[in-house]
Coordinates of C-alpha atoms in Angstrom, one line a residue:
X6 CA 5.6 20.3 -3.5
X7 CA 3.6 19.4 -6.4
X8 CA 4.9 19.0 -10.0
X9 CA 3.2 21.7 -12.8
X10 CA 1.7 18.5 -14.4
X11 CA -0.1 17.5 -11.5
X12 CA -1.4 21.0 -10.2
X13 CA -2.6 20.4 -13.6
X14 CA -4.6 17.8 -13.4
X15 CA -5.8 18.9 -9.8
X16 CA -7.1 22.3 -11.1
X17 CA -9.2 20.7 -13.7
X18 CA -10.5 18.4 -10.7
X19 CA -11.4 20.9 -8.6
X20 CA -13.6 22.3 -11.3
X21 CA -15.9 19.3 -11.1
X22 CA -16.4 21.3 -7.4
X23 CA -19.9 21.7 -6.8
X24 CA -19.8 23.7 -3.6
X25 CA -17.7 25.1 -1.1
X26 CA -15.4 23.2 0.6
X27 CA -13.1 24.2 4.1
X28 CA -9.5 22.6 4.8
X29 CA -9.2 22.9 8.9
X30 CA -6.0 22.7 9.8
X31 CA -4.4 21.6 13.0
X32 CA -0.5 22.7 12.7
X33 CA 2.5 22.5 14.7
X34 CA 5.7 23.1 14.2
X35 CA 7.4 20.0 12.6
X36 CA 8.7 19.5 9.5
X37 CA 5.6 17.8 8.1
X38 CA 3.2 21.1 9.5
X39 CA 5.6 23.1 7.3
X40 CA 5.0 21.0 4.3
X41 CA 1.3 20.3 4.9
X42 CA 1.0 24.2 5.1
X43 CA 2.1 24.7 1.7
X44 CA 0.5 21.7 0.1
X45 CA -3.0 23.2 1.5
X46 CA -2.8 26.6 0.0
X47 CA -1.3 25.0 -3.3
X48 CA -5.1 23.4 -3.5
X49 CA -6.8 26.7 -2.2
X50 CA -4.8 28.9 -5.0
X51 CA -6.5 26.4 -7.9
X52 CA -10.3 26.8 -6.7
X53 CA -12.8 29.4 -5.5
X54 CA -14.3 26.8 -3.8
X55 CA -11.8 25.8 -1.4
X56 CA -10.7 27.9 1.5
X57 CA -8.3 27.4 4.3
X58 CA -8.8 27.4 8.0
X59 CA -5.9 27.7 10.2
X60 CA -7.8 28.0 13.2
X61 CA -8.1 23.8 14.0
X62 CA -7.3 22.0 17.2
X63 CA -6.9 18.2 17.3
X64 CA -4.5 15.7 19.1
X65 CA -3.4 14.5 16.2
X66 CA -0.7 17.1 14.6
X67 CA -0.3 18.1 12.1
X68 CA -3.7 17.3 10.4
X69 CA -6.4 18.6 8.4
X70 CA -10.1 18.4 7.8
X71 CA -12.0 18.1 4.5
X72 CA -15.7 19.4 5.6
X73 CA -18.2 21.2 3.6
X74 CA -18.6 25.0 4.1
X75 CA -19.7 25.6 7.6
X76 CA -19.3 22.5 9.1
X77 CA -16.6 21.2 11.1
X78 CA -16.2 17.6 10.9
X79 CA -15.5 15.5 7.3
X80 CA -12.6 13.2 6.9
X81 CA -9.7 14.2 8.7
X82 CA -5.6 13.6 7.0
X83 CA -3.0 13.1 9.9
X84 CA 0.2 13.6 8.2
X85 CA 0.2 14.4 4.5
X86 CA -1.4 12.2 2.1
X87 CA 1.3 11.9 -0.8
X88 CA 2.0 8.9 -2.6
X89 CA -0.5 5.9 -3.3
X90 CA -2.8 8.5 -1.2
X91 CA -3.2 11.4 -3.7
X92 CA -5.7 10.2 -5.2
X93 CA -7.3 9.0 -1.7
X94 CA -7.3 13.3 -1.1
X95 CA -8.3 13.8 -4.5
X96 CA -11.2 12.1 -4.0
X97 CA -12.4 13.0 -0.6
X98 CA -12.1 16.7 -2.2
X99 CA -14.9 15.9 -5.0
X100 CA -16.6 14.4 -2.9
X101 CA -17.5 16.5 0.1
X102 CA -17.5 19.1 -2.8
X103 CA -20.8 17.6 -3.9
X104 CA -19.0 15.1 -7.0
X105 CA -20.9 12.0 -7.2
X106 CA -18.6 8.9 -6.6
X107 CA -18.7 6.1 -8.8
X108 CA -20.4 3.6 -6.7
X109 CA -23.5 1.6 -7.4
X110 CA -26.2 3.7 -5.6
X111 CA -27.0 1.0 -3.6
X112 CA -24.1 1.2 -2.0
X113 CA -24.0 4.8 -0.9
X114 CA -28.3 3.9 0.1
X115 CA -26.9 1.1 2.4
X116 CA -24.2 3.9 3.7
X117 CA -26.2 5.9 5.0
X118 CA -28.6 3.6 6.5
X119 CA -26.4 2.6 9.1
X120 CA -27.7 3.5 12.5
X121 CA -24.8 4.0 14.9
X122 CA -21.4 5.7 16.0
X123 CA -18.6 4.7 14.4
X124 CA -15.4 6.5 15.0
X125 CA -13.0 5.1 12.3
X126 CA -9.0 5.1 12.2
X127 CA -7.1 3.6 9.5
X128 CA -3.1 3.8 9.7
X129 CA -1.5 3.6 6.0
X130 CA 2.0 4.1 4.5
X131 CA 2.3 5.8 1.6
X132 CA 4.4 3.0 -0.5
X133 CA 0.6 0.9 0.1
X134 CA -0.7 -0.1 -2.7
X135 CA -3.8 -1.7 -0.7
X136 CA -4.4 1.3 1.7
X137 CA -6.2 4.0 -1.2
X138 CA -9.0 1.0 -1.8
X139 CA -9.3 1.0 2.9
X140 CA -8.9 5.0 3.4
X141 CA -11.4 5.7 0.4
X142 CA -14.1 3.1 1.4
X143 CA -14.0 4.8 5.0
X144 CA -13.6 8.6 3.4
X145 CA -16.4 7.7 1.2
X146 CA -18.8 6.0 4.1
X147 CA -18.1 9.2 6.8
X148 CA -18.7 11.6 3.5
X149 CA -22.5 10.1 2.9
X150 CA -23.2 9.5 6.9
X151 CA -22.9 12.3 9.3
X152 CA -22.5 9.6 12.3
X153 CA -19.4 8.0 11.1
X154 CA -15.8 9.9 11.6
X155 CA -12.8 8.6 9.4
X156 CA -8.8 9.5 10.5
X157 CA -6.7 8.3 7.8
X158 CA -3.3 8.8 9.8
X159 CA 0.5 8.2 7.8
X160 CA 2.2 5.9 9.9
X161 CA 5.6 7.5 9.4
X162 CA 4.3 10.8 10.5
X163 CA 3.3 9.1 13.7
X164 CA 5.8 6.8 14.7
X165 CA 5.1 6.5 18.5
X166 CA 1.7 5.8 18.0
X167 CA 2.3 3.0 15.7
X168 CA 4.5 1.8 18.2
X169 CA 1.9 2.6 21.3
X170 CA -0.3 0.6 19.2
X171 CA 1.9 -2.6 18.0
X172 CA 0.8 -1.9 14.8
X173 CA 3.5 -3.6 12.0
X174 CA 1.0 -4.1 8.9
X175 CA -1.2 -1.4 7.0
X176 CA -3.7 -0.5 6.5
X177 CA -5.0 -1.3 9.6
X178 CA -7.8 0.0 11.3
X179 CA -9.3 0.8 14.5
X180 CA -13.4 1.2 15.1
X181 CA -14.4 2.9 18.3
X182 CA -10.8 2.3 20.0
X183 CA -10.5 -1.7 18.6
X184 CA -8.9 -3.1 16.1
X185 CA -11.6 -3.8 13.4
X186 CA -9.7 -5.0 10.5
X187 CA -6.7 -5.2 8.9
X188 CA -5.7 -5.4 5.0
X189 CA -7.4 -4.7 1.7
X190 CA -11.4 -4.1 2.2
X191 CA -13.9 -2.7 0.2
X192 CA -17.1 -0.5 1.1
X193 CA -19.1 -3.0 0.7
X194 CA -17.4 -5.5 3.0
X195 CA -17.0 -2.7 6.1
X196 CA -20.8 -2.0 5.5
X197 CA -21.6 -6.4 6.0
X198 CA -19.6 -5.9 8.9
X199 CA -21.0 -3.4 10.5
X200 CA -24.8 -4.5 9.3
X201 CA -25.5 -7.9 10.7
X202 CA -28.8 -8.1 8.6
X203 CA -26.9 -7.4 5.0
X204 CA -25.9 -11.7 4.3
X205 CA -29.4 -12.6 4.7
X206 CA -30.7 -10.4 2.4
X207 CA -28.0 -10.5 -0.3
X208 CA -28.6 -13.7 0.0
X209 CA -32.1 -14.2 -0.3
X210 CA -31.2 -11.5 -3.8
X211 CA -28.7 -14.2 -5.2
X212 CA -31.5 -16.7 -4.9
X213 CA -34.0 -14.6 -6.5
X214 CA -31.9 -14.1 -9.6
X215 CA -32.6 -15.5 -13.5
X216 CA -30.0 -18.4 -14.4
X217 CA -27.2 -17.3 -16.1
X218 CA -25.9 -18.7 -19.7
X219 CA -22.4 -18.1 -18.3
X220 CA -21.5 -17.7 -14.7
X221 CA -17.8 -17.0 -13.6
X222 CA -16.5 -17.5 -10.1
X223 CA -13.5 -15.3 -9.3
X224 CA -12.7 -12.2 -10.8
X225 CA -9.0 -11.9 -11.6
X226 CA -7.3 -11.6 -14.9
X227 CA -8.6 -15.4 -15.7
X228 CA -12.3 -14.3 -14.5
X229 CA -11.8 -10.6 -16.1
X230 CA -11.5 -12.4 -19.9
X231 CA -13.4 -14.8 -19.3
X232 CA -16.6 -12.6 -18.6
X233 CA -15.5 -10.0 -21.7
X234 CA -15.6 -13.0 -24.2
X235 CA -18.5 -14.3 -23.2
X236 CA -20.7 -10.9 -23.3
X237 CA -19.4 -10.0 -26.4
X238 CA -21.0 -13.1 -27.5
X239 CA -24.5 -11.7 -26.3
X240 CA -25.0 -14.1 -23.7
X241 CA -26.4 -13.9 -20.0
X242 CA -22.9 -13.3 -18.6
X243 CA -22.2 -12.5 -14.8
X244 CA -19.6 -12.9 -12.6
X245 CA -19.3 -13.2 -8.9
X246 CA -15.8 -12.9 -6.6
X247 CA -14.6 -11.3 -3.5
X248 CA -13.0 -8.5 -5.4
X249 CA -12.3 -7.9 -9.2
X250 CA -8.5 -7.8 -10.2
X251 CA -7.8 -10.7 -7.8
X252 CA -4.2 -11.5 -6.7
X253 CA -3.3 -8.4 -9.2
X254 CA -4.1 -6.1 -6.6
X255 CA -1.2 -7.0 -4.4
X256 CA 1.1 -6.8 -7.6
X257 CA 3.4 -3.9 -8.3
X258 CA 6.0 -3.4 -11.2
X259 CA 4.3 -5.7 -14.1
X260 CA 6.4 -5.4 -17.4
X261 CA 5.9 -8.3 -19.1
X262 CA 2.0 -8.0 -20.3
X263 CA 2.4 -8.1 -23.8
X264 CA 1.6 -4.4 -25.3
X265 CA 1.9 -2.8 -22.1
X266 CA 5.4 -1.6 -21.3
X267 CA 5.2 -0.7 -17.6
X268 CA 1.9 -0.8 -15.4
X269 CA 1.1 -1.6 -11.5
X270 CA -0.8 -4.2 -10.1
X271 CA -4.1 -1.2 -9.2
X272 CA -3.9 0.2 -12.6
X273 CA -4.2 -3.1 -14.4
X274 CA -6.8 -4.2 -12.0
X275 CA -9.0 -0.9 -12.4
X276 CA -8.6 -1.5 -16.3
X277 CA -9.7 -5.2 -16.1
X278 CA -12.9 -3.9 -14.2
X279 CA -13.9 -1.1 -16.7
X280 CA -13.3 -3.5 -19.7
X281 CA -16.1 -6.0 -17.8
X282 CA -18.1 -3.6 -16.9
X283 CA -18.3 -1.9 -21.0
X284 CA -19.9 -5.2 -22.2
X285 CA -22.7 -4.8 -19.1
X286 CA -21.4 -8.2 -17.4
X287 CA -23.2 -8.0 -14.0
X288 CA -20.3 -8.3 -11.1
X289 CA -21.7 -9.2 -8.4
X290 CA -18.6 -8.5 -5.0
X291 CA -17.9 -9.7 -1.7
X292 CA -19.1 -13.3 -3.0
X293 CA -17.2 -16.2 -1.7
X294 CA -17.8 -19.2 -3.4
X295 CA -18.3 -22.6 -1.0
X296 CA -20.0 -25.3 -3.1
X297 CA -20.2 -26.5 -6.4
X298 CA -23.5 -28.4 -7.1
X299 CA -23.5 -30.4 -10.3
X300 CA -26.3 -30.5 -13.0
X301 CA -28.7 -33.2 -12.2
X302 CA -29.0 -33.8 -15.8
X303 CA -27.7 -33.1 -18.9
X304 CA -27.8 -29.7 -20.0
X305 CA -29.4 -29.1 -16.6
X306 CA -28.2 -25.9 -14.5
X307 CA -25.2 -26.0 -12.4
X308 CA -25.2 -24.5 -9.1
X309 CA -22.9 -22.4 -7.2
X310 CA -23.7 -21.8 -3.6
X311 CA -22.0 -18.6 -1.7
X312 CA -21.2 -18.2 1.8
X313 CA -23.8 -16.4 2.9
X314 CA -26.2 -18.7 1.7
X315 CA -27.3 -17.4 -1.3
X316 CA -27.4 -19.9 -4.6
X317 CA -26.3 -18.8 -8.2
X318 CA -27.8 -21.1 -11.4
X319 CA -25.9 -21.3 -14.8
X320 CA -25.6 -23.2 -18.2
X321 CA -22.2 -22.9 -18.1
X322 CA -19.7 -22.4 -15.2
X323 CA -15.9 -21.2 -15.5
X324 CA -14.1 -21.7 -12.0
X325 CA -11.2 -18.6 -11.8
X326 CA -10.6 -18.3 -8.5
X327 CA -6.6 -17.9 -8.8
X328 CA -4.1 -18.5 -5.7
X329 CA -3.0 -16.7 -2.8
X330 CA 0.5 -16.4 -0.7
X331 CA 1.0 -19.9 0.2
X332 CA 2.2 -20.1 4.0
X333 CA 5.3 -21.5 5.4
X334 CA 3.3 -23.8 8.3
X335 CA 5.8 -23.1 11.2
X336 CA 5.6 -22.5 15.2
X337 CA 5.2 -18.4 15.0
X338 CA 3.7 -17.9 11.5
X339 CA -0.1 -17.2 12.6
X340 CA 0.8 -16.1 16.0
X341 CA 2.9 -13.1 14.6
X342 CA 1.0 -12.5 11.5
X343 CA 0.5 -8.8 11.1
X344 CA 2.8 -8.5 14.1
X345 CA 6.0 -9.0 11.8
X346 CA 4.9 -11.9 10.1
X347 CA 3.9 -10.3 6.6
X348 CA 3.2 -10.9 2.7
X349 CA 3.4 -8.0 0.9
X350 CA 6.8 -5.8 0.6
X351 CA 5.6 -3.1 -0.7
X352 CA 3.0 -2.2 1.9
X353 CA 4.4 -3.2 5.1
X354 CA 8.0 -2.7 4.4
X355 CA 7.9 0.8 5.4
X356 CA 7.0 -0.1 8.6
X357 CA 10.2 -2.1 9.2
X358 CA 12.4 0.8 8.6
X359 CA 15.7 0.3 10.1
X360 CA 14.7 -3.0 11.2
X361 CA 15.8 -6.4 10.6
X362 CA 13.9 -8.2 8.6
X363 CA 13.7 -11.8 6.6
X364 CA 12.5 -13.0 3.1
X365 CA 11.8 -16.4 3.1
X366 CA 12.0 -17.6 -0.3
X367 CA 14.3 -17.4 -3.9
X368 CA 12.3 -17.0 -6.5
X369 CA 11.7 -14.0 -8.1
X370 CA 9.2 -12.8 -6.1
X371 CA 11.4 -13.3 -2.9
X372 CA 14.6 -12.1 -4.2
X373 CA 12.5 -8.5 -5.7
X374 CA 11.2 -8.5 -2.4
X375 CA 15.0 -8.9 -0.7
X376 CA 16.1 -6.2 -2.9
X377 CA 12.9 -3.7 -2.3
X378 CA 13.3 -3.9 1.2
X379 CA 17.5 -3.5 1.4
X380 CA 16.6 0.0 0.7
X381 CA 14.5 0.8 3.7
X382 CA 15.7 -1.4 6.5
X383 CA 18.7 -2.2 8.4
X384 CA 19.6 -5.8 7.2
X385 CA 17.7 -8.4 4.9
X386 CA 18.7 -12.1 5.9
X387 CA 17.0 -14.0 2.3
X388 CA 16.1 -18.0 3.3
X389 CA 16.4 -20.6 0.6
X390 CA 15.0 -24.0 1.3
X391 CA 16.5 -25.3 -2.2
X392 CA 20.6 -25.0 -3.0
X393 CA 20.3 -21.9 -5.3
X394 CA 18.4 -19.1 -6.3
X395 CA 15.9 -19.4 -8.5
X396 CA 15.3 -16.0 -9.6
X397 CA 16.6 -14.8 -12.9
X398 CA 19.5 -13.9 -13.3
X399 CA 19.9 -9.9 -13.6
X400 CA 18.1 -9.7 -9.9
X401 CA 20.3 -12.8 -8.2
X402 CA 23.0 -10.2 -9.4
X403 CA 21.5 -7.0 -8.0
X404 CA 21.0 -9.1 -4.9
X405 CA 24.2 -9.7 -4.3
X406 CA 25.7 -6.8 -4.8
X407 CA 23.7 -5.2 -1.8
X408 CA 25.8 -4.7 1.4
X409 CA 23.4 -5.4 3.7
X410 CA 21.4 -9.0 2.7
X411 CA 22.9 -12.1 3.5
X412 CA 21.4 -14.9 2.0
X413 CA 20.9 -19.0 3.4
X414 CA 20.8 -21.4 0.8
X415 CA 19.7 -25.2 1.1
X416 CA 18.3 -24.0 4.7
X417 CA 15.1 -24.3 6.2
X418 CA 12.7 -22.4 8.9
X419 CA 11.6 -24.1 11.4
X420 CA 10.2 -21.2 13.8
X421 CA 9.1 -17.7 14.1
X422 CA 9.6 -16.5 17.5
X423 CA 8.2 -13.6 19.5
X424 CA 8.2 -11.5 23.0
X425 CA 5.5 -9.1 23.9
X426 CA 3.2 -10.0 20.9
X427 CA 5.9 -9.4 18.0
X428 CA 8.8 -11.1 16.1
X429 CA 12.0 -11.2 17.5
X430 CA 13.6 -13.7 15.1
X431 CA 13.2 -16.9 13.6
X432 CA 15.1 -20.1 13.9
X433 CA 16.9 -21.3 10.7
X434 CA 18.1 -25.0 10.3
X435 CA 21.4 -25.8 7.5
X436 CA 19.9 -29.2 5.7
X437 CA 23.1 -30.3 5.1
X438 CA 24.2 -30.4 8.9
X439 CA 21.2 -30.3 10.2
X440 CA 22.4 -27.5 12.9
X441 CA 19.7 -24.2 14.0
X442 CA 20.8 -20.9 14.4
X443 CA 19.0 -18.3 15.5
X444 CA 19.0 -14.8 13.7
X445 CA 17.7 -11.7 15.9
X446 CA 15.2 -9.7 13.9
X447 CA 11.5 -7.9 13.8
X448 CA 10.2 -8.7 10.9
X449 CA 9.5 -11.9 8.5
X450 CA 8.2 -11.9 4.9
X451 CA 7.1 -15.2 3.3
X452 CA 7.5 -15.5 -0.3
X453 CA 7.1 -18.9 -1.4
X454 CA 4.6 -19.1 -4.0
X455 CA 0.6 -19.9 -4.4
X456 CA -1.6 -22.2 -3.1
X457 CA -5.1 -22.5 -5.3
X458 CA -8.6 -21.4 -3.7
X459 CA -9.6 -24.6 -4.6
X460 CA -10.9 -26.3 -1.4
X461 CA -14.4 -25.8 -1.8
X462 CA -14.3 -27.9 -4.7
X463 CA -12.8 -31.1 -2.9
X464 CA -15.3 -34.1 -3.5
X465 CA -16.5 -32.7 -6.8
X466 CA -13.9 -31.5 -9.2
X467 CA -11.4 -33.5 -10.1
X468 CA -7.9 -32.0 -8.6
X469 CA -4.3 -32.7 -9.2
X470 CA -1.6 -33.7 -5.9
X471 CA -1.5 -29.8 -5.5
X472 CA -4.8 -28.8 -5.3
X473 CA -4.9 -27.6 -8.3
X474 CA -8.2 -28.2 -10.6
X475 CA -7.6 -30.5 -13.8
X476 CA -8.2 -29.8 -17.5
X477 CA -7.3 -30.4 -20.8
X478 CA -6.2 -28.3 -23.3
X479 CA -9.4 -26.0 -23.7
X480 CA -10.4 -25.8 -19.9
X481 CA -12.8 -28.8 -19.2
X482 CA -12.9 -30.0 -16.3
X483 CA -14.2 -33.9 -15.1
X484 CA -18.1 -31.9 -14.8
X485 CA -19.8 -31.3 -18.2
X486 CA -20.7 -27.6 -18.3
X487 CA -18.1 -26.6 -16.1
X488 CA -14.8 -25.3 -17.3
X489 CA -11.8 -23.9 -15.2
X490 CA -8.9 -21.1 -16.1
X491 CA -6.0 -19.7 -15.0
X492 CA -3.9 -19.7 -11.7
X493 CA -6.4 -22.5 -9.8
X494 CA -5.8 -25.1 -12.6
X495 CA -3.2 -27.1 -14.2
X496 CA -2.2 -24.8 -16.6
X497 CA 2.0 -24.3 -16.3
X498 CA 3.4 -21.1 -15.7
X499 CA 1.1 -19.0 -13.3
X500 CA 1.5 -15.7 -15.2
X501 CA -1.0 -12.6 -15.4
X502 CA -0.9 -12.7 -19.5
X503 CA -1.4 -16.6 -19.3
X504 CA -4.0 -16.3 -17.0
X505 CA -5.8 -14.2 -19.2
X506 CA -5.7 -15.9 -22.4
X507 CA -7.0 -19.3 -20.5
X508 CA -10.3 -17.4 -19.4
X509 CA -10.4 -16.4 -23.3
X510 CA -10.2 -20.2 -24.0
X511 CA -12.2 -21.3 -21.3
X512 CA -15.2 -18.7 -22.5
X513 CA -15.0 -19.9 -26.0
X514 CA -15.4 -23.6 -24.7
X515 CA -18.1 -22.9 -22.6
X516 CA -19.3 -20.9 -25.4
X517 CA -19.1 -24.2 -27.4
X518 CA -20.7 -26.3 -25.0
X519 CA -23.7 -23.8 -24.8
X520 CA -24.2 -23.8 -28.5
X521 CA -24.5 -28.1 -28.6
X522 CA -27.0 -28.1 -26.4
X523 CA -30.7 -29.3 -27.1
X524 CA -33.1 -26.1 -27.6
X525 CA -35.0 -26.5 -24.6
X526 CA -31.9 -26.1 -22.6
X527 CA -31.1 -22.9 -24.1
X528 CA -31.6 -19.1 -22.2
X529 CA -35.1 -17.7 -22.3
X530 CA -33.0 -15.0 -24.7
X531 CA -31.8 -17.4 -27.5
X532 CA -32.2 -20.5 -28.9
X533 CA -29.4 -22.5 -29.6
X534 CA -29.3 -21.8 -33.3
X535 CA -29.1 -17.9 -32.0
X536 CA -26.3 -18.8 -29.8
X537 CA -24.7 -20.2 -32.5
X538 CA -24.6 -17.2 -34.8
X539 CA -23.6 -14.6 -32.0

């Protein structure tokens, strides 16, 4: 089941072990038991210090436990954990094994200081490339706290239960018998939900903290340069966002970042957050950004206040806080959402397999998304609003040449529509007769570009028609001392490479603007003539 290369790599895992570990198994006879059988003794055979227990019982079969030697309970696989979820098992292995994870401590301190029962269950496909970030927080919380249980079930290995449940997005999880969340979320964001106390007093820490030389608000590829420019230039650098990688993290294939052949939307992100995180620029997560509050002054700190209250000071402030799907505004759209209304191909196609399903949308994204699914489902219908495709070339060809899309150019949706809580088609309207048809399906996916996370900043930054923030050609914006980059600004072409060579820019003008002014405005750590020789 496993390649050489990657028993490998396991072994020498395994041997970070530092004590016994159990697999409980609960097998029946299906296909899957057969193949989860021989994918738990492959793991046994390359450690002392994991055994096998063939002895489980559990409703869900097959399924397995991870526990520590002679206990019972630990996270529990339902269906195997291949794919984007390797790594998900990897880690749950070191883990219980007594590995430390690579969390800020005060994470794993607030972990464990939860007082209640939480029974978790978190459905994922395998082709998810935001599950592993959902299935490790949860493995990771019901590791460090005895009272919180963590199923991590394969939706294709259950299929009636997915469909018992109505559940046609992953990951999506389940606390105590509800539905608690669904899509990407972090450890840190589970624990704030689950601790009603935690915004107050990450708040009441925000306040409490030193003004920064250079403050940047969103943490993608943009926010990512941004913060390694400026701490290289041995400034007070921090950086505050929901999450670090940003929109990257719901990217797949990317082949077009200059000196990197072939890489994924994870891997890049994980790469921009150790680069940060080398030159000691403080990150502060799970920070959304609400209000901008200008300088009163010049030279004077600028303000950033977060949503939970909490207000950040800086000299200098670079706004990165990218785009997100943009939506298509129809009857049906946020009705259905996560119940066949989805954005993201690659983790909820699965789901649809065999299905009907539409892409609305012709650029690239749309039409790579047209031809990832043809693979998986029954029939693609692809919805153009324009009179042509605007994807390149090579994949309007590849899309055509598929059997099973048909594609609706120069038309336009004008509903979603739904029976029983899910999609059953969507009604499509020719522009140039102005007649609807109706097309029978179960799933819609809207690609049709970005909107900027730029509404907080209505009344105080100047913005373009679009929402977009305006600058000139090295990232100022209308406010002295606050500079803007990437996918949230003006700048043409919303690419991840251009992204990050604008928060390069954007550090070095900030950087500039730090350097002209007076002395007393300076950090408590260097003057302005120490700035300037950085």
């Amino acid at each position: 089941m496993l390649a050489d290369t990657l028993k490998s790599q396991l072994q020498q895992y395994l041997g970070l072990l530092r004590q016994p570990i159990r697999l409980i198994a609960a097998l029946d006879d299906s296909s899957t038991a057969s193949e989860m059988r021989e994918l738990l003794e492959t793991i046994a055979s390359l450690s002392d210090k994991v055994a096998v227990d063939w002895s489980g019982q559990d409703t869900r079969q097959p399924s397995f436990v991870v526990a520590r030697e002679g206990q019972t309970s630990g996270v529990r696989f339902a269906g195997l954990p291949l794919g984007h979820e390797f790594t998900s098992l990897v880690l749950a292995l070191l883990w219980t094994g007594g590995h430390p994870p690579k969390v800020e401590a005060e994470v794993l301190d607030n972990i464990r200081a939860l007082d209640g029962d939480f029974n978790f269950e978190v459905y994922m496909s395998l082709d998810c490339h935001n599950c592993p970030d959902v299935v490790q927080a949860l493995s990771l919380m019901a590791i460090f706290n005895s009272r919180i249980k963590t199923v991590v079930i394969e939706g294709g290995a259950f299929q009636q239960e997915v469909q018992a449940r109505e559940i046609m997005a992953v990951p999506m999880v389940f606390l105590n018998g509800q539905v608690f969340g669904s899509g990407r979320m972090s450890a840190e964001e589970i624990i704030a939900k689950l601790d009603t106390g935690a915004g107050a007093r990450d708040a009441a820490k925000l306040d409490a903290k030193d003004p920064y030389d250079m403050l940047i608000i969103g943490g993608g590829p943009a926010g990512a340069a941004a913060a390694v420019y400026a701490a290289r230039k041995g400034i007070r650098t921090g950086i505050a966002a929901e999450n670090l990688g940003g929109q990257v993290n719901d990217t797949m294939g990317i082949e077009n970042y200059i000196s990197v052949l072939e890489t994924d939307g994870p891997k890049l992100s994980a790469a921009l957050q150790a680069h940060v995180k080398h030159y000691g620029v403080e990150t502060l997560t799970q920070q959304r950004a609400v209000a901008l509050i200008p300088a009163t002054e010049p030279g004077g700190l600028v303000q950033v206040r977060m949503e939970n209250g909490g207000t950040l000071k800086a000299r200098s402030i670079i706004v990165s806080t990218g785009a997100r799907w943009r939506n298509i505004n129809v009857p049906g759209e946020l009705e259905y959402k996560n119940k066949g209304v989805a954005y993201c191909p690659h983790c909820d196609g699965p789901l649809f397999k065999g299905k009907r399903v539409a892409v609305i949308g012709g650029g690239n994204s749309g039409v790579e998304a047209a031809i990832d699914l043809a693979g998986l489902v029954a029939h693609v219908t692809l919805v153009e609003f324009a009179d042509q495709l605007k994807a390149d070339a090579v994949l309007v060809a590849k899309l055509k040449s598929l059997a099973n899309v048909s594609i609706h150019l120069n038309t336009q949706t004008t509903e979603i529509t739904g029976e029983a809580g899910k999609v059953n088609g969507m009604v499509l309207r020719d522009r140039s007769s102005g007649q609807d048809v109706t097309v029978a399906l179960e799933g819609v996916f809207v690609q049709i570009g970005l909107v900027p996370n730029t509404e907080w900043l209505k009344g105080t930054l100047a913005l373009s028609r679009f929402g977009e923030i305006e600058v000139d050609a090295k990232g100022h914006t209308n406010l002295p001392g606050v500079f803007a980059a990437g996918d949230c600004t003006t700048v043409p072409f919303k690419q991840i490479v251009i992204a990050a060579g604008d928060g390069a820019k954007a550090a070095l003008s900030a950087f500039d603007h730090l350097m002209r002014l007076p002395a007393a405005a300076s950090s408590e750590a260097a003057t302005a003539k120490e700035l300037a020789a950085a």
